[in-house]
Coordinates of C-alpha atoms in Angstrom, one line a residue:
M1194 CA -5.1 -19.9 -19.4
C1195 CA -4.7 -17.2 -17.5
V1196 CA -5.5 -14.5 -20.4
L1197 CA -8.9 -15.9 -20.4
L1198 CA -9.2 -15.8 -17.0
F1199 CA -8.5 -12.2 -17.5
S1200 CA -11.1 -11.7 -19.8
C1201 CA -13.8 -13.5 -17.9
N1202 CA -12.7 -11.5 -14.7
V1203 CA -13.4 -8.0 -17.1
V1204 CA -16.6 -9.1 -17.3
R1205 CA -17.3 -10.2 -13.4
I1206 CA -16.0 -6.5 -12.5
A1207 CA -18.4 -5.2 -14.8
E1208 CA -21.5 -6.9 -13.6
R1209 CA -20.5 -6.9 -9.8
V1210 CA -20.0 -3.2 -9.8
M1211 CA -23.2 -2.7 -11.6
A1212 CA -25.2 -5.1 -9.2
W1213 CA -24.1 -3.3 -6.6
S1214 CA -27.0 -0.2 -7.3
S1215 CA -29.3 -2.8 -8.1
C1216 CA -29.4 -5.2 -5.0
N1217 CA -29.1 -4.7 -1.6
G1218 CA -25.8 -5.4 0.4
E1219 CA -27.1 -8.3 2.4
S1220 CA -27.4 -10.1 -1.1
I1221 CA -23.7 -9.7 -1.6
C1222 CA -22.9 -10.6 1.8
K1223 CA -24.7 -13.8 1.7
E1224 CA -23.1 -14.7 -1.9
I1225 CA -19.1 -14.0 0.0
H1226 CA -20.4 -16.2 3.2
D1227 CA -21.4 -19.0 0.9
S1228 CA -18.3 -18.9 -1.0
W1229 CA -15.9 -19.7 2.1
G1230 CA -13.8 -22.8 0.8
Q1231 CA -14.7 -22.1 -3.0
P1232 CA -11.9 -20.1 -4.3
A1233 CA -13.0 -19.1 -7.3
H1234 CA -16.4 -17.4 -6.4
L1235 CA -14.8 -15.9 -3.1
I1236 CA -12.4 -13.9 -5.3
Q1237 CA -14.8 -13.2 -7.9
H1238 CA -17.3 -11.9 -5.8
L1239 CA -14.7 -9.6 -3.6
A1240 CA -12.3 -8.5 -6.3
G1241 CA -15.2 -7.6 -8.4
L1242 CA -16.1 -4.8 -6.1
S1243 CA -14.5 -1.7 -5.7
Q1244 CA -12.9 -0.6 -2.5
L1245 CA -15.6 1.3 -1.3
E1246 CA -18.0 -1.2 -1.9
C1247 CA -15.5 -4.3 -0.3
R1248 CA -15.5 -1.7 2.8
K1249 CA -19.3 -1.2 3.0
T1250 CA -19.8 -5.2 2.4
R1251 CA -17.2 -5.5 5.4
E1252 CA -19.4 -3.3 7.6
T1253 CA -22.9 -5.2 6.2
Y1254 CA -21.3 -8.7 6.6
V1255 CA -20.3 -8.0 10.1
K1256 CA -24.0 -6.7 10.9
I1257 CA -25.2 -10.0 9.3
Y1258 CA -23.2 -12.8 10.7
G1259 CA -21.2 -11.0 13.6
E1260 CA -17.5 -12.2 12.3
D1261 CA -15.1 -9.4 10.4
P1262 CA -14.4 -11.0 7.0
A1263 CA -11.3 -9.1 7.1
Q1264 CA -10.5 -10.7 10.0
L1265 CA -11.3 -14.3 8.8
L1266 CA -9.1 -13.5 5.3
L1267 CA -6.2 -12.3 7.6
Q1268 CA -6.3 -15.9 9.8
S1269 CA -6.5 -17.8 7.0
S1270 CA -3.8 -16.1 5.8
E1271 CA -1.5 -16.7 8.9
S1272 CA -2.9 -20.4 9.2
S1273 CA -1.9 -23.6 7.7
S1274 CA -5.2 -25.2 7.7
Q1275 CA -6.9 -22.3 5.3
G1276 CA -10.3 -22.8 6.5
T1277 CA -11.8 -20.1 3.6
G1278 CA -10.2 -22.7 0.8
V1279 CA -8.1 -19.9 -0.3
S1280 CA -4.6 -19.9 -0.4
Q1281 CA -2.6 -17.9 2.3
R1282 CA -1.1 -15.1 0.3
T1283 CA -4.7 -14.3 -1.8
S1284 CA -6.3 -14.6 1.6
A1285 CA -3.7 -11.8 2.6
A1286 CA -4.5 -9.5 0.1
L1287 CA -8.2 -10.1 0.2
S1288 CA -8.5 -9.2 3.7
M1289 CA -6.3 -5.8 2.9
L1290 CA -8.9 -5.1 0.0
M1291 CA -11.4 -4.4 2.9
L1292 CA -9.3 -2.4 4.7
N1293 CA -9.7 1.4 4.2
P1294 CA -7.0 2.6 2.7
H1295 CA -5.2 4.5 5.3
E1296 CA -5.4 1.3 7.3
R1297 CA -3.8 -0.7 4.5
D1298 CA -0.9 2.1 4.2
A1299 CA -0.3 1.6 8.0
I1300 CA 0.1 -2.3 8.0
V1301 CA 2.4 -1.7 4.6
A1302 CA 4.3 0.8 6.6
R1303 CA 4.8 -1.6 9.5
E1304 CA 5.7 -4.2 7.1
A1305 CA 8.5 -2.5 5.7
F1306 CA 10.1 -2.6 8.9
E1307 CA 9.6 -6.0 9.2
K1308 CA 10.8 -8.0 6.0
N1309 CA 13.7 -9.7 5.9
D1310 CA 15.7 -7.1 8.7
T1311 CA 15.9 -4.5 5.9
V1312 CA 13.8 -1.6 5.6
N1313 CA 11.9 -1.9 2.5
Y1314 CA 12.1 2.1 1.5
K1315 CA 10.5 2.3 -1.6
A1316 CA 7.4 1.3 0.2
L1317 CA 7.9 4.2 2.3
I1318 CA 8.6 6.4 -0.1
E1319 CA 5.2 5.4 -2.4
I1320 CA 3.2 6.4 0.9
F1321 CA 4.8 10.0 1.5
T1322 CA 4.9 11.1 -2.3
C1323 CA 1.9 9.5 -3.6
R1324 CA -0.8 10.5 -0.9
K1325 CA -2.3 13.3 0.1
S1326 CA -1.5 15.2 3.3
S1327 CA -4.4 14.4 5.2
H1328 CA -4.4 11.0 4.1
V1329 CA -0.4 11.0 5.4
L1330 CA -2.2 11.6 8.8
L1331 CA -4.7 9.3 9.1
I1332 CA -1.7 6.8 8.1
Q1333 CA 0.3 8.0 11.1
A1334 CA -2.9 7.9 13.5
A1335 CA -3.6 4.4 12.3
Y1336 CA 0.0 3.4 12.5
H1337 CA 0.0 4.2 15.8
A1338 CA -3.5 2.7 17.0
K1339 CA -2.4 -0.6 15.5
Y1340 CA 1.2 -0.7 16.9
K1341 CA 1.6 1.4 19.6
R1342 CA 4.5 3.2 17.9
Q1343 CA 4.8 6.7 15.8
L1344 CA 5.8 6.7 12.2
D1345 CA 8.1 9.3 12.5
Q1346 CA 10.0 7.9 15.2
D1347 CA 10.5 4.4 13.5
I1348 CA 12.0 6.3 10.6
I1349 CA 13.9 8.3 12.4
S1350 CA 15.2 5.5 14.4
I1351 CA 16.5 3.7 11.5
E1352 CA 19.9 2.3 12.0
P1353 CA 22.8 2.9 10.1
S1354 CA 21.4 6.4 8.9
Q1355 CA 20.5 6.0 5.1
P1356 CA 19.8 8.6 2.3
Y1357 CA 16.4 7.0 1.5
Q1358 CA 16.1 7.2 5.3
R1359 CA 16.6 11.2 5.7
I1360 CA 14.5 12.0 2.5
L1361 CA 11.8 10.1 4.2
M1362 CA 12.4 12.0 7.4
A1363 CA 11.9 15.7 4.8
L1364 CA 9.0 14.1 3.2
S1365 CA 7.3 13.3 6.6
A1366 CA 8.0 16.9 8.1
S1367 CA 6.6 18.4 4.4
H1368 CA 2.9 16.9 5.0
K1369 CA 2.9 19.0 7.8
A1370 CA 3.6 22.4 6.3
H1371 CA -0.4 22.4 5.1
Q1372 CA 0.4 24.8 2.2
A1373 CA -2.8 26.1 0.5
D1374 CA -1.9 26.6 -3.0
A1375 CA 1.2 25.7 -5.1
S1376 CA 3.5 29.5 -5.9
Q1377 CA 5.0 29.8 -9.0
H1378 CA 7.6 32.1 -7.7
I1379 CA 8.1 30.0 -5.0
A1380 CA 8.8 27.3 -7.8
R1381 CA 11.3 29.2 -9.9
C1382 CA 13.4 30.2 -6.4
D1383 CA 13.5 26.7 -5.2
A1384 CA 14.6 25.5 -8.8
M1385 CA 17.3 28.1 -9.1
R1386 CA 18.3 27.0 -5.6
L1387 CA 18.2 23.5 -6.8
Y1388 CA 20.2 23.9 -9.2
Q1389 CA 23.0 26.0 -7.6
A1390 CA 23.5 23.0 -5.0
G1391 CA 23.4 20.5 -7.8
E1392 CA 24.9 20.9 -11.1
G1393 CA 25.5 24.3 -10.9
K1394 CA 28.7 24.0 -8.3
P1395 CA 31.5 21.4 -8.7
G1396 CA 30.9 18.1 -6.2
A1397 CA 28.2 16.4 -5.1
V1398 CA 24.6 17.3 -4.5
D1399 CA 24.2 19.4 -1.3
E1400 CA 22.3 17.3 0.3
A1401 CA 21.2 19.9 3.1
V1402 CA 19.9 22.5 0.5
L1403 CA 18.1 19.3 -1.0
L1404 CA 16.4 18.0 2.4
E1405 CA 15.4 21.9 3.2
I1406 CA 13.3 22.1 0.3
L1407 CA 11.4 18.4 0.8
S1408 CA 11.2 19.2 3.9
K1409 CA 9.3 22.7 3.6
R1410 CA 7.3 22.3 0.9
S1411 CA 4.4 20.0 -0.3
I1412 CA 4.2 17.5 -2.9
L1413 CA 1.9 19.6 -5.2
Q1414 CA 4.9 22.6 -4.8
L1415 CA 7.6 20.1 -5.6
R1416 CA 6.0 19.2 -8.2
L1417 CA 5.4 22.6 -9.6
T1418 CA 9.6 23.0 -8.7
F1419 CA 10.9 20.2 -11.1
S1420 CA 8.7 21.5 -13.6
A1421 CA 10.2 24.7 -13.4
Y1422 CA 13.9 23.5 -13.1
K1423 CA 12.8 21.5 -16.2
H1424 CA 11.2 24.9 -18.0
I1425 CA 14.2 26.8 -16.9
F1426 CA 17.3 24.7 -17.2
G1427 CA 16.0 23.0 -20.7
H1428 CA 16.0 19.0 -18.9
T1429 CA 14.3 17.4 -15.9
Y1430 CA 16.0 17.3 -12.8
T1431 CA 16.6 14.0 -12.7
A1432 CA 18.5 14.4 -15.6
S1433 CA 20.9 16.1 -13.7
L1434 CA 21.6 13.5 -11.5
K1435 CA 22.8 11.2 -13.7
N1436 CA 26.6 11.9 -14.1
E1437 CA 29.8 11.1 -12.8
K1438 CA 29.4 12.8 -9.3
S1439 CA 26.5 10.7 -8.5
G1440 CA 26.3 8.5 -5.0
E1441 CA 23.8 7.1 -2.8
F1442 CA 22.4 10.1 -2.0
E1443 CA 21.6 11.3 -5.8
D1444 CA 20.5 7.7 -6.7
A1445 CA 17.5 7.3 -3.8
L1446 CA 16.6 11.1 -4.4
R1447 CA 16.4 10.2 -8.5
V1448 CA 13.9 7.6 -7.4
V1449 CA 11.8 9.9 -5.0
V1450 CA 11.9 12.8 -7.9
T1451 CA 10.5 10.2 -10.0
C1452 CA 7.6 8.9 -8.0
I1453 CA 6.6 12.9 -6.9
C1454 CA 6.8 13.9 -10.5
N1455 CA 5.6 11.0 -12.8
P1456 CA 3.9 8.5 -10.7
P1457 CA 2.9 6.1 -13.4
K1458 CA 6.4 6.1 -14.8
Y1459 CA 7.7 5.1 -11.3
Y1460 CA 5.0 2.3 -10.9
A1461 CA 5.2 0.9 -14.8
E1462 CA 8.8 0.7 -14.0
T1463 CA 8.0 -1.2 -10.8
L1464 CA 5.6 -3.5 -12.0
Y1465 CA 7.9 -4.4 -15.2
A1466 CA 10.7 -5.5 -12.7
C1467 CA 7.8 -7.3 -10.6
V1468 CA 6.5 -9.2 -13.8
K1469 CA 10.1 -9.9 -14.9
G1470 CA 11.3 -10.9 -11.7
T1471 CA 14.2 -8.9 -11.1
A1472 CA 12.3 -7.0 -8.3
T1473 CA 13.5 -7.3 -4.5
D1474 CA 10.5 -6.1 -3.0
K1475 CA 8.2 -9.5 -3.4
G1476 CA 5.0 -8.1 -2.3
A1477 CA 5.5 -4.7 -4.5
L1478 CA 3.0 -6.5 -7.2
V1479 CA 0.2 -6.7 -5.2
R1480 CA 0.8 -3.5 -3.4
V1481 CA 0.7 -1.2 -6.4
I1482 CA -1.9 -3.2 -8.1
M1483 CA -4.1 -2.6 -5.3
S1484 CA -3.2 1.2 -4.4
R1485 CA -3.3 2.4 -8.2
A1486 CA -5.8 -0.1 -9.2
E1487 CA -8.7 3.1 -8.6
V1488 CA -6.9 6.1 -9.1
D1489 CA -4.2 6.4 -12.3
M1490 CA -3.9 2.5 -13.3
N1491 CA -5.0 3.1 -17.2
E1492 CA -2.1 5.7 -17.1
I1493 CA 0.2 3.2 -15.6
Q1494 CA -0.7 1.0 -18.3
K1495 CA -0.2 3.4 -20.8
V1496 CA 3.3 4.2 -19.9
F1497 CA 3.9 0.5 -19.6
K1498 CA 3.0 -0.2 -23.1
K1499 CA 5.0 2.7 -24.3
K1500 CA 8.0 1.9 -22.5
Y1501 CA 8.2 -2.0 -23.0
G1502 CA 6.1 -2.7 -25.9
V1503 CA 3.7 -5.2 -24.6
E1504 CA 0.2 -4.4 -22.6
L1505 CA 0.8 -4.6 -18.8
K1506 CA -2.4 -7.4 -18.6
I1507 CA -0.6 -9.7 -21.2
A1508 CA 2.9 -9.0 -19.5
M1509 CA 1.1 -10.2 -16.1
S1510 CA -0.5 -13.1 -17.2
E1511 CA 2.0 -14.9 -19.1
S1512 CA 4.3 -14.2 -15.7
L1513 CA 2.0 -14.5 -12.7
P1514 CA 1.3 -18.5 -11.8
S1515 CA -2.0 -19.9 -12.6
G1516 CA -4.1 -20.3 -9.1
D1517 CA -6.5 -18.3 -7.2
Y1518 CA -3.3 -15.3 -6.6
G1519 CA -2.7 -15.1 -10.3
E1520 CA -6.6 -14.3 -10.9
L1521 CA -6.9 -12.2 -7.8
V1522 CA -4.2 -10.1 -9.3
L1523 CA -5.5 -10.0 -12.6
A1524 CA -8.9 -8.8 -11.5
L1525 CA -7.7 -6.2 -9.2
A1526 CA -5.7 -4.4 -12.0
T1527 CA -9.1 -4.5 -14.5
K1528 CA -10.0 -1.6 -11.9
T1529 CA -9.5 1.5 -13.5
C1530 CA -12.6 3.8 -12.4
K1531 CA -11.8 7.1 -10.7
V1532 CA -12.8 7.2 -6.8
P1533 CA -12.0 9.5 -4.3
D1534 CA -9.3 8.6 -2.1
G1535 CA -6.1 9.5 -0.5
S1536 CA -3.6 9.4 -3.6
V1537 CA -2.3 12.3 -5.3

């Protein structure tokens, strides 16, 4: 049944993207307005739009009806009455879909501190490694505007101190460096320092050296450095961390470096854990699908198929529950077109 819904959604999405250019926003807003209380129709109309079109629709809807559809969906997600006719989990996802990417990331960041009395470090790592510096600044501004808090300070205030926390503090600082271009010379020098601070010496990795490099280099520069490391020493930097010396810091560093150097691999592994039910991060599935759907989902799907021997859409259709939430996630997963956003 889910596979059939997936196929139908592919057609629907193609039709909706083409339709946007041939009809005005008022018509689409009317279709959405008339779909309240009809989950399948509401998901069809919203999930079939690109994220940019969703935001345009939200603006037009407010002008026509004097109500914010994102807020209506958010209220539905927080209420047991479910006035939209859509489940609470689906309403929350649809409301996030209508936000600007930096507003959505600000909410994801705040929720990372609030869920289950533990910090969702991976959600924060994704923000600081897979977003452009200009986008991170917008996230920080949106975070402060919405919550009257400083994101950097909330990271610093985490107790007790954790390896992920210290890495996040360094990455946050790196986005303020504003290097215009990546340098091959710096990459080679930093690669040598990484070797000397890690496998080139006895004992654990020299955390201070790693944090210094992470705090002073842009994400693009760090990618070039890890590439230079492989060229010089014949293996990836993450491979050097897989030894008997590895501790919590090395384990966290391995995840972060994978996210920096190979986002499709990181996200494919994250999605696999979600569909297999082994992920402790219950919000990861929709978070990843929503943030990468129009960025690099094609590449993620290729990596997923190569690594696990099954198409991502098939694995998802077999594991997702039937109903509006499963249909929404499958629909979002088909949106693979490249659009400008804050991802790197």
